[in-house]
Amino acid sequence: MLGLRHRLVFILCFVLVPPLFAQYGGATASITRDQQLSFVAPTWSGETGLFTTITGDTLRRGDLSFGIYYQDWRLLAGPAPDFVPPSRRSYKDMSYALTRLSLSAGFGLTDRWEVSGMVPFDKLTGKGGDRAGFINGWLYQGRFSDSGVGNVHLATKFGFTAVDSSSKLAMSVFTDLPTGDKNSGISSGNANYGVGLHWTAGVATLAGTYAVIGKRDATHSNIPPAGTTPIDLPNELRVDAGLNVPVHFWRTTNWISEANAVFYNGGDRKPKAPINLVTGFRHWFGTSGWALNAAARWNAAKFSKDHGDCRVTELADCGLGGLVGLTFAPLHLARLAPPPPPAPAPVPMPPPPPPAPIAPPEAPPVTPPRVPTEIRTDEIHFEPGSARLTNIAKAILDDVALRMKQEPTSTAIVIGYTDNREATGPNSDLDRRRAEAVRDYLVSRHGIDPSRITVEGRDAREPVGDNNTAEGRLKNRRVVIRLMLP
């Protein structure tokens, strides 16, 4: 009786007293509301968040978090009407209590990527009487109590937004290793894994997680005849919503309220979906990063289906539970800028000096004319008496055209030459026709503006080879292309 009264006082204190302090308590001058909203702490499962609800926040690079929680849930077991002994009472799903002591640690790999792990110690108790039910695929009948290390929870979370963003989105991936006793309802003997999406904006958080639950093998099943019947466990869709409101009482405290629902999909013995409403506080001890957590939890779905034994002295039968925890995560407070120094006293201004004589304006500097710059010179050759471009000449001109396109301000000077045997009779203008053939190729083949090309002919003047030899005359039958920049 005394223990029940203490539990009632405990719940009333956490539900009623903090709002009174929030209304009449004084504010902390050194920490702003926005800074208090940015404080983070681990959930009971180890990821950064509220109590159960995982937020869009992540630990920063090199940050280490720690959490220890003691809590309990009031739940309904999976249906087992075929294992209930004959009774005058109508069939109801068996209710039970899950009590958990959890220890977690987390680490920030980067400013938006964290990893965490949690080790639970679970205890299952039930006052079933003539009722029966399945917990994690394990059949329980009547009164029972099982305890031991539960499944180790490993998780990682990736943030998609900047750490100082007002709206944060993150994705988590996790697995529950089968470290618990598989010959009980504490563990099924197989791993669970899942993925979640978490969004936080201001004081509000919405999160959704889908967990694939490993089945219970026949070798670890106690359904008669034992060891022959496997159990498929339902997968879980976990939907969470939370409010994290700085209330500034008891120095730095946040009032946290959550709604945590689990919806089951598939499975052989699917329990009723629990909907837990949670309210409580998280109080930080200054700026040390340590925080005290306490809250009351009410399974509204269980209460709606099984509240016949609910009494003021039997609050556990009303679906009520709670949690208390101690957490640590580094706080990152922006340093406040120092106040500006006082303005100096005005100093009387001395009388202005007499105006200086104005010097006559200097003549503007004379800029010498810009000399065009030659950026390349190319040379092509022709057959005797011909102005037709060879394939080798066309390949050279293709490269010249490419450079002219790359230098749109460049111009080309095209100079045609002949050997001493060509510039006579009908070939008297062969030097210019060779230059014009180069210009026409650049214009027609590559679209070069003809105004950028200047042509001229210099017949057999300026030979570069000996006109008395065939090799020398070949060198003289040429066109020189000079690319110039203004």
Coordinates of C-alpha atoms in Angstrom, one line a residue, residues 16-27 247-250:
L16 CA 1.4 18.9 -11.9
V17 CA 4.3 20.6 -10.3
P18 CA 6.5 21.4 -13.3
P19 CA 3.8 23.5 -15.1
L20 CA 3.4 25.6 -11.9
F21 CA 7.1 26.3 -11.9
A22 CA 7.0 27.0 -15.6
Q23 CA 4.4 29.7 -15.0
Y24 CA 5.9 31.4 -12.0
G25 CA 9.6 30.5 -12.1
G26 CA 12.3 33.1 -13.1
A27 CA 14.1 33.0 -16.5
V247 CA 10.2 26.6 -19.7
H248 CA 13.1 28.3 -17.8
F249 CA 12.1 27.0 -14.4
W250 CA 14.7 25.4 -12.1

